[in-house]
Each structure stands twice: as structure tokens, then as C-alpha cells.
Amino acid sequence: MTDEGEGAQRQGRRLTTREAADRLGVKPETVYAYVSRGLLTSRRTSGGRGSTFDPKEVEALARHGRRDQPAPGADAVSTGGAPAIGTGITLIGRDRFYYRGVDATELTRRYGYEEVAEWLWTGTMTPGIRFSAPEEALAAARRAVAALPPHSGPTDRLRVAAVAAAAADPLRFDLSETTVLATARSLIPTLVGALPLAGRAPGPRTELAQRLWPRLTDTPDTKASVRALNGALVLLIDHDLAASTLAARVAASARAHPYAVVSAGLGALEGPLHGAASGLAHRMLAEALERGSAAAVVADHLRAGRRVPGLGHRLYPGEDPRAQALFTLLEEMPRAARALEAAREVEATTARHVPLHANVDLALAVLTVSTGMPPEAGETVFAVARTAGWIAHALEEYAERPLRMRPSGRYRGPRPPQPLP
């Protein structure tokens, strides 16, 4: 720790922006970028002309901010206080990410979601593969979802559908690779088929993006819109050890069956900082289109001390490659033009003050806003897409020793012996 940081901690004094920047080795504007991304919290000075920062929070970010790459074959070692888990599924680079070593955006251009899911699971590309839902499991999932209150959210429906499908599958406890793969190929279309219809249902052998579309909106699909939705599914299929994926791997480490692994992932995904983030970006874009000014909406967010949704990602110092790839697909949709323009205005307006770029949540919001989908649609797309990634990680984890992800707690309570209460 720097002398300034140590002195501040001893005296209980907060750091100035310059002191925080010096400790982190960044420019002052980057400190505010960290605030916008939720990595730091700031407090205005009494005079209102600057911000101050908690020295302990700054020190923690300085220690753990660098994302170390685990050594090949790493089991569950520690890097900077956080666990590192060996995986051969997704590698995140500075401005690119890769599925099994292949550029994910290139896969998005050439293949459908089901094909890429099969690639993640097996390492083999099977062009034209289609997943189908077993009638008994689909019927059970639909009955369970239909029994939910009308205000239930998309993750509620998917979680209930997964539990119902599990109850209908007597082979769910068989964790052999062949059975897990068969479960995965049937579970994803079951989750999609259990969602209530908003439009006209397509045939059961169409690609998954076409089957999901009428569950999200009553707006008729087009080739371009289905390509965009398929692209979103592929781009969101996995992103290394995000919170929901870690939850899924912990469940798999305890040898939970694939349905329970997916349920664990869905539970973590529902947080507003993860799968639900695109809904915030959707509402912001919708307001910008209604008011005719994205700049005014951005100003309102900043004035209220709120983060501008859909901007910045802690793993990408520059642009989020998923957003770039999805924006390219959305440019082929004439109906998305206004929302695209608003999204770019949001990014340009914010960039005057902090160097933040659009992330995949903002691109996903352009898709949902421009096609008449509800704000929660992005969360549904995220959850359906990521299910294949969770299964891929479960397959890896089933091959490891069980219960390996059992960290030791650091007890902070009163020291024994204590009197009996």
C-alpha cells in the first residue's frame, strides 16, 4: 500500500480522487469509470467539488483488479485471493473471446445456437442439429408454469420448468456423459416450450431461435430478426466463470444432476447485477425513444447518481466484442434503426466524461426495444442461452474430484469459550 493509503486507513480518512488514482495506477477519469461500473463507491466532499473514496475499498481493487490467467490444468488454486478454476470452454482476451479456442463472434456468423452448444459440449460441430423436448417433460413443465401467478418473472418460469422437467425424468441422477448430453439436448427446448406464447408458434423442428421468438413478442419475425436473436443466444452461451456459472459448477461439484445445476445457475442469474441488467438498459432506451433524446436520459441518470445501464465491462478495457457483433446483426434490421441510434447516442454522451463503451446488455436492449419485447425479454434470452454453458461447465466438473470447491471459512465471530445463552 502507498504511504497515502496507509495513512488514510490509520486516520480513518477517505482518499481523494488523485490519491485513489495514484494507488490504482490509473488516471483520475478511470477512477470515475470504476465508479460507473460499480467497482468503487464514491462520496461527494462537503463542498461538492470532488469525490472521496474508502481506502480499504481502493486497496482491495488494487490487489484484485488484475485478472490473472490460471496455469494450464489449474485445479482450484488461488490467484489474488479469488479461486481460479481450470476450464477448456471459454477464454476471454483483451478485446475478443473464444469458445474452445475459436473466435466466438466468427461462430456467431456461421452457426446456430444448437450447433454451437453441441460444439461446447463435445468439441464436435454438427451442422443442422436440432434439439427436441420429450412430450412428458414438456407437458409437466407447461402445467407447472401455467400454475404460477401472472406477475411471475421469466426466471421464475424457467426455474419452475426445470424442476418439473427433472421430476418427469427418472434418469436424472445418471451422470454419465451420454445421459447428461441427452438431458441437455432435451432440457433447453423444454424450457423454451414451457414459456407462454405471445405470438404464433412455429414448428417443433425449426431452429431454437425461431421457437423462442414468439415466446418473447407478438411481432412477426423476419430472417434478419431471427439471425439477430440467434446471434444473441450464441454470444451469451458462456462467458467464463460468471457468478451463475460458478454457482452451477459448485452444484455439479456436489454431483447435483443437470436440472439442479441449471436451477443453481438460474438462481444466481436473477440478480440485478447479472442476468437482469439488460432490463435496465431496455427501460433507458425506451425512455430515450419516447423523449426523443438519449442525452437527456443519460443526464437524468448521472444527476441522480445512478450508473448508466449497458455501458462498461470489467473484463474488457475497450469495447465488449459481444456488443459489437450483435450491433452488426441489428444493423440488418430496419426496425432497429432508431433504437440503434439511441444506443450510440447514450454511448457517445457518456464517453465525454468517462471512457465507457457499450456492453452486450445495451445491444440486447436494442433488440428487445425495437421488436416490441417486454423489458424482461433480455433476461429470458440470457437465461436460455447460458443454460448450454452451465451444462458445458457441469460436464467438466463431473470429471473432477467431487466436492473440490469447498472453501474454508474465515471465522470472525467471538472467540470461544463463550457463556451458554
mmCIF file of N, CA, C and O in Angstrom, residues 215-274:
data_model
loop_
_atom_site.group_PDB
_atom_site.id
_atom_site.type_symbol
_atom_site.label_atom_id
_atom_site.label_comp_id
_atom_site.label_asym_id
_atom_site.label_seq_id
_atom_site.Cartn_x
_atom_site.Cartn_y
_atom_site.Cartn_z
ATOM 1 N N ARG A 215 -42.273 -16.561 -28.041
ATOM 2 C CA ARG A 215 -42.411 -16.547 -26.583
ATOM 3 C C ARG A 215 -41.999 -15.193 -26.013
ATOM 4 O O ARG A 215 -42.225 -14.933 -24.824
ATOM 5 N N LEU A 216 -41.388 -14.366 -26.867
ATOM 6 C CA LEU A 216 -40.881 -13.073 -26.425
ATOM 7 C C LEU A 216 -41.707 -11.899 -26.927
ATOM 8 O O LEU A 216 -41.743 -10.845 -26.287
ATOM 9 N N THR A 217 -42.351 -12.043 -28.087
ATOM 10 C CA THR A 217 -43.081 -10.926 -28.692
ATOM 11 C C THR A 217 -44.121 -11.438 -29.677
ATOM 12 O O THR A 217 -43.969 -12.541 -30.227
ATOM 13 N N ASP A 218 -45.158 -10.627 -29.901
ATOM 14 C CA ASP A 218 -46.146 -10.974 -30.931
ATOM 15 C C ASP A 218 -45.805 -10.321 -32.271
ATOM 16 O O ASP A 218 -46.544 -10.454 -33.241
ATOM 17 N N THR A 219 -44.693 -9.596 -32.327
ATOM 18 C CA THR A 219 -44.228 -9.028 -33.587
ATOM 19 C C THR A 219 -43.732 -10.155 -34.487
ATOM 20 O O THR A 219 -42.905 -10.958 -34.057
ATOM 21 N N PRO A 220 -44.225 -10.254 -35.727
ATOM 22 C CA PRO A 220 -43.769 -11.335 -36.615
ATOM 23 C C PRO A 220 -42.257 -11.275 -36.827
ATOM 24 O O PRO A 220 -41.668 -10.195 -36.916
ATOM 25 N N ASP A 221 -41.661 -12.450 -36.906
ATOM 26 C CA ASP A 221 -40.213 -12.472 -37.107
ATOM 27 C C ASP A 221 -39.869 -12.306 -38.589
ATOM 28 O O ASP A 221 -40.728 -12.404 -39.463
ATOM 29 N N THR A 222 -38.610 -11.995 -38.849
ATOM 30 C CA THR A 222 -38.052 -11.925 -40.194
ATOM 31 C C THR A 222 -36.738 -12.699 -40.178
ATOM 32 O O THR A 222 -36.244 -13.073 -39.109
ATOM 33 N N LYS A 223 -36.169 -12.925 -41.347
ATOM 34 C CA LYS A 223 -34.876 -13.609 -41.377
ATOM 35 C C LYS A 223 -33.828 -12.828 -40.591
ATOM 36 O O LYS A 223 -33.033 -13.399 -39.848
ATOM 37 N N ALA A 224 -33.847 -11.503 -40.752
ATOM 38 C CA ALA A 224 -32.860 -10.680 -40.057
ATOM 39 C C ALA A 224 -33.067 -10.704 -38.547
ATOM 40 O O ALA A 224 -32.099 -10.759 -37.771
ATOM 41 N N SER A 225 -34.324 -10.680 -38.101
ATOM 42 C CA SER A 225 -34.572 -10.660 -36.660
ATOM 43 C C SER A 225 -34.222 -11.993 -36.013
ATOM 44 O O SER A 225 -33.696 -12.037 -34.894
ATOM 45 N N VAL A 226 -34.500 -13.093 -36.718
ATOM 46 C CA VAL A 226 -34.132 -14.408 -36.176
ATOM 47 C C VAL A 226 -32.613 -14.555 -36.144
ATOM 48 O O VAL A 226 -32.052 -15.120 -35.191
ATOM 49 N N ARG A 227 -31.921 -14.014 -37.163
ATOM 50 C CA ARG A 227 -30.458 -14.045 -37.144
ATOM 51 C C ARG A 227 -29.924 -13.265 -35.950
ATOM 52 O O ARG A 227 -28.960 -13.675 -35.295
ATOM 53 N N ALA A 228 -30.542 -12.128 -35.654
ATOM 54 C CA ALA A 228 -30.099 -11.330 -34.510
ATOM 55 C C ALA A 228 -30.341 -12.062 -33.199
ATOM 56 O O ALA A 228 -29.471 -12.061 -32.306
ATOM 57 N N LEU A 229 -31.519 -12.685 -33.060
ATOM 58 C CA LEU A 229 -31.806 -13.421 -31.832
ATOM 59 C C LEU A 229 -30.872 -14.615 -31.700
ATOM 60 O O LEU A 229 -30.350 -14.891 -30.609
ATOM 61 N N ASN A 230 -30.646 -15.326 -32.791
ATOM 62 C CA ASN A 230 -29.713 -16.441 -32.744
ATOM 63 C C ASN A 230 -28.320 -15.952 -32.357
ATOM 64 O O ASN A 230 -27.621 -16.582 -31.553
ATOM 65 N N GLY A 231 -27.921 -14.804 -32.928
ATOM 66 C CA GLY A 231 -26.621 -14.249 -32.578
ATOM 67 C C GLY A 231 -26.512 -13.940 -31.099
ATOM 68 O O GLY A 231 -25.489 -14.207 -30.464
ATOM 69 N N ALA A 232 -27.578 -13.362 -30.534
ATOM 70 C CA ALA A 232 -27.568 -13.062 -29.096
ATOM 71 C C ALA A 232 -27.422 -14.338 -28.272
ATOM 72 O O ALA A 232 -26.669 -14.377 -27.287
ATOM 73 N N LEU A 233 -28.126 -15.388 -28.661
ATOM 74 C CA LEU A 233 -28.045 -16.659 -27.939
ATOM 75 C C LEU A 233 -26.625 -17.222 -27.974
ATOM 76 O O LEU A 233 -26.096 -17.678 -26.954
ATOM 77 N N VAL A 234 -25.993 -17.185 -29.153
ATOM 78 C CA VAL A 234 -24.639 -17.724 -29.276
ATOM 79 C C VAL A 234 -23.650 -16.880 -28.475
ATOM 80 O O VAL A 234 -22.786 -17.402 -27.762
ATOM 81 N N LEU A 235 -23.780 -15.566 -28.558
ATOM 82 C CA LEU A 235 -22.846 -14.674 -27.866
ATOM 83 C C LEU A 235 -22.957 -14.784 -26.349
ATOM 84 O O LEU A 235 -21.996 -14.517 -25.624
ATOM 85 N N LEU A 236 -24.134 -15.171 -25.862
ATOM 86 C CA LEU A 236 -24.365 -15.250 -24.414
ATOM 87 C C LEU A 236 -24.240 -16.663 -23.864
ATOM 88 O O LEU A 236 -24.462 -16.882 -22.673
ATOM 89 N N ILE A 237 -23.863 -17.611 -24.689
ATOM 90 C CA ILE A 237 -23.897 -19.012 -24.280
ATOM 91 C C ILE A 237 -22.943 -19.298 -23.123
ATOM 92 O O ILE A 237 -23.202 -20.139 -22.268
ATOM 93 N N ASP A 238 -21.823 -18.561 -23.073
ATOM 94 C CA ASP A 238 -20.877 -18.727 -21.967
ATOM 95 C C ASP A 238 -19.976 -17.502 -21.905
ATOM 96 O O ASP A 238 -19.785 -16.812 -22.924
ATOM 97 N N HIS A 239 -19.454 -17.217 -20.731
ATOM 98 C CA HIS A 239 -18.529 -16.092 -20.584
ATOM 99 C C HIS A 239 -17.622 -16.350 -19.395
ATOM 100 O O HIS A 239 -17.534 -15.542 -18.467
ATOM 101 N N ASP A 240 -16.946 -17.501 -19.446
ATOM 102 C CA ASP A 240 -16.044 -17.907 -18.379
ATOM 103 C C ASP A 240 -16.830 -18.069 -17.073
ATOM 104 O O ASP A 240 -18.005 -18.421 -17.096
ATOM 105 N N LEU A 241 -16.200 -17.798 -15.946
ATOM 106 C CA LEU A 241 -16.815 -18.110 -14.655
ATOM 107 C C LEU A 241 -17.575 -16.913 -14.085
ATOM 108 O O LEU A 241 -17.213 -16.363 -13.040
ATOM 109 N N ALA A 242 -18.625 -16.520 -14.787
ATOM 110 C CA ALA A 242 -19.543 -15.526 -14.233
ATOM 111 C C ALA A 242 -20.209 -16.117 -12.992
ATOM 112 O O ALA A 242 -20.120 -17.321 -12.725
ATOM 113 N N ALA A 243 -20.896 -15.263 -12.230
ATOM 114 C CA ALA A 243 -21.465 -15.702 -10.949
ATOM 115 C C ALA A 243 -22.372 -16.914 -11.107
ATOM 116 O O ALA A 243 -22.290 -17.881 -10.329
ATOM 117 N N SER A 244 -23.244 -16.899 -12.119
ATOM 118 C CA SER A 244 -24.173 -18.016 -12.300
ATOM 119 C C SER A 244 -23.438 -19.288 -12.699
ATOM 120 O O SER A 244 -23.825 -20.394 -12.292
ATOM 121 N N THR A 245 -22.374 -19.159 -13.484
ATOM 122 C CA THR A 245 -21.613 -20.332 -13.903
ATOM 123 C C THR A 245 -20.857 -20.930 -12.725
ATOM 124 O O THR A 245 -20.755 -22.159 -12.589
ATOM 125 N N LEU A 246 -20.326 -20.077 -11.869
ATOM 126 C CA LEU A 246 -19.665 -20.585 -10.663
ATOM 127 C C LEU A 246 -20.668 -21.331 -9.787
ATOM 128 O O LEU A 246 -20.364 -22.406 -9.255
ATOM 129 N N ALA A 247 -21.880 -20.784 -9.642
ATOM 130 C CA ALA A 247 -22.919 -21.466 -8.863
ATOM 131 C C ALA A 247 -23.236 -22.832 -9.476
ATOM 132 O O ALA A 247 -23.403 -23.824 -8.751
ATOM 133 N N ALA A 248 -23.307 -22.880 -10.801
ATOM 134 C CA ALA A 248 -23.588 -24.142 -11.480
ATOM 135 C C ALA A 248 -22.467 -25.154 -11.243
ATOM 136 O O ALA A 248 -22.725 -26.348 -11.014
ATOM 137 N N ARG A 249 -21.222 -24.687 -11.279
ATOM 138 C CA ARG A 249 -20.100 -25.604 -11.074
ATOM 139 C C ARG A 249 -20.051 -26.109 -9.633
ATOM 140 O O ARG A 249 -19.683 -27.271 -9.388
ATOM 141 N N VAL A 250 -20.397 -25.257 -8.681
ATOM 142 C CA VAL A 250 -20.434 -25.706 -7.284
ATOM 143 C C VAL A 250 -21.478 -26.814 -7.129
ATOM 144 O O VAL A 250 -21.237 -27.831 -6.464
ATOM 145 N N ALA A 251 -22.643 -26.633 -7.760
ATOM 146 C CA ALA A 251 -23.681 -27.670 -7.702
ATOM 147 C C ALA A 251 -23.189 -28.957 -8.356
ATOM 148 O O ALA A 251 -23.395 -30.060 -7.827
ATOM 149 N N ALA A 252 -22.527 -28.839 -9.502
ATOM 150 C CA ALA A 252 -22.006 -30.026 -10.176
ATOM 151 C C ALA A 252 -20.914 -30.705 -9.354
ATOM 152 O O ALA A 252 -20.791 -31.935 -9.358
ATOM 153 N N SER A 253 -20.125 -29.899 -8.639
ATOM 154 C CA SER A 253 -19.084 -30.459 -7.784
ATOM 155 C C SER A 253 -19.680 -31.339 -6.689
ATOM 156 O O SER A 253 -19.075 -32.319 -6.259
ATOM 157 N N ALA A 254 -20.878 -30.980 -6.251
ATOM 158 C CA ALA A 254 -21.589 -31.786 -5.247
ATOM 159 C C ALA A 254 -22.374 -32.927 -5.887
ATOM 160 O O ALA A 254 -23.137 -33.608 -5.215
ATOM 161 N N ARG A 255 -22.171 -33.092 -7.220
ATOM 162 C CA ARG A 255 -22.803 -34.134 -8.020
ATOM 163 C C ARG A 255 -24.322 -33.973 -8.108
ATOM 164 O O ARG A 255 -25.069 -34.962 -8.163
ATOM 165 N N ALA A 256 -24.764 -32.721 -8.124
ATOM 166 C CA ALA A 256 -26.170 -32.448 -8.431
ATOM 167 C C ALA A 256 -26.421 -32.815 -9.891
ATOM 168 O O ALA A 256 -25.533 -32.695 -10.742
ATOM 169 N N HIS A 257 -27.628 -33.268 -10.206
ATOM 170 C CA HIS A 257 -27.949 -33.644 -11.592
ATOM 171 C C HIS A 257 -28.072 -32.390 -12.461
ATOM 172 O O HIS A 257 -28.150 -31.268 -11.932
ATOM 173 N N PRO A 258 -28.073 -32.517 -13.783
ATOM 174 C CA PRO A 258 -28.055 -31.349 -14.668
ATOM 175 C C PRO A 258 -29.211 -30.380 -14.460
ATOM 176 O O PRO A 258 -29.027 -29.161 -14.594
ATOM 177 N N TYR A 259 -30.399 -30.887 -14.132
ATOM 178 C CA TYR A 259 -31.523 -29.986 -13.895
ATOM 179 C C TYR A 259 -31.251 -29.099 -12.673
ATOM 180 O O TYR A 259 -31.568 -27.902 -12.682
ATOM 181 N N ALA A 260 -30.675 -29.700 -11.629
ATOM 182 C CA ALA A 260 -30.350 -28.925 -10.430
ATOM 183 C C ALA A 260 -29.207 -27.958 -10.700
ATOM 184 O O ALA A 260 -29.173 -26.852 -10.150
ATOM 185 N N VAL A 261 -28.254 -28.349 -11.544
ATOM 186 C CA VAL A 261 -27.169 -27.446 -11.937
ATOM 187 C C VAL A 261 -27.747 -26.207 -12.622
ATOM 188 O O VAL A 261 -27.361 -25.070 -12.314
ATOM 189 N N VAL A 262 -28.679 -26.421 -13.543
ATOM 190 C CA VAL A 262 -29.311 -25.298 -14.238
ATOM 191 C C VAL A 262 -30.119 -24.451 -13.261
ATOM 192 O O VAL A 262 -30.117 -23.214 -13.341
ATOM 193 N N SER A 263 -30.803 -25.085 -12.315
ATOM 194 C CA SER A 263 -31.564 -24.330 -11.304
ATOM 195 C C SER A 263 -30.636 -23.454 -10.472
ATOM 196 O O SER A 263 -30.975 -22.313 -10.135
ATOM 197 N N ALA A 264 -29.452 -23.964 -10.130
ATOM 198 C CA ALA A 264 -28.481 -23.171 -9.373
ATOM 199 C C ALA A 264 -28.030 -21.969 -10.191
ATOM 200 O O ALA A 264 -27.912 -20.850 -9.671
ATOM 201 N N GLY A 265 -27.773 -22.188 -11.477
ATOM 202 C CA GLY A 265 -27.387 -21.078 -12.344
ATOM 203 C C GLY A 265 -28.483 -20.036 -12.457
ATOM 204 O O GLY A 265 -28.214 -18.827 -12.408
ATOM 205 N N LEU A 266 -29.718 -20.485 -12.594
ATOM 206 C CA LEU A 266 -30.844 -19.551 -12.705
ATOM 207 C C LEU A 266 -31.006 -18.729 -11.433
ATOM 208 O O LEU A 266 -31.358 -17.543 -11.490
ATOM 209 N N GLY A 267 -30.758 -19.348 -10.280
ATOM 210 C CA GLY A 267 -30.872 -18.605 -9.029
ATOM 211 C C GLY A 267 -29.897 -17.446 -8.958
ATOM 212 O O GLY A 267 -30.252 -16.333 -8.552
ATOM 213 N N ALA A 268 -28.650 -17.681 -9.380
ATOM 214 C CA ALA A 268 -27.660 -16.606 -9.369
ATOM 215 C C ALA A 268 -27.907 -15.587 -10.473
ATOM 216 O O ALA A 268 -27.637 -14.400 -10.323
ATOM 217 N N LEU A 269 -28.445 -16.070 -11.595
ATOM 218 C CA LEU A 269 -28.660 -15.190 -12.746
ATOM 219 C C LEU A 269 -29.692 -14.105 -12.463
ATOM 220 O O LEU A 269 -29.651 -13.015 -13.046
ATOM 221 N N GLU A 270 -30.625 -14.392 -11.548
ATOM 222 C CA GLU A 270 -31.754 -13.485 -11.338
ATOM 223 C C GLU A 270 -31.352 -12.166 -10.687
ATOM 224 O O GLU A 270 -32.131 -11.213 -10.661
ATOM 225 N N GLY A 271 -30.140 -12.069 -10.172
ATOM 226 C CA GLY A 271 -29.710 -10.828 -9.535
ATOM 227 C C GLY A 271 -29.665 -9.667 -10.521
ATOM 228 O O GLY A 271 -29.376 -9.851 -11.702
ATOM 229 N N PRO A 272 -29.940 -8.448 -10.053
ATOM 230 C CA PRO A 272 -29.960 -7.281 -10.945
ATOM 231 C C PRO A 272 -28.602 -6.938 -11.528
ATOM 232 O O PRO A 272 -28.516 -6.194 -12.500
ATOM 233 N N LEU A 273 -27.514 -7.477 -10.953
ATOM 234 C CA LEU A 273 -26.180 -7.189 -11.473
ATOM 235 C C LEU A 273 -25.722 -8.216 -12.498
ATOM 236 O O LEU A 273 -24.597 -8.149 -12.989
ATOM 237 N N HIS A 274 -26.585 -9.167 -12.822
ATOM 238 C CA HIS A 274 -26.181 -10.228 -13.745
ATOM 239 C C HIS A 274 -27.204 -10.321 -14.877
ATOM 240 O O HIS A 274 -27.254 -9.457 -15.747
#
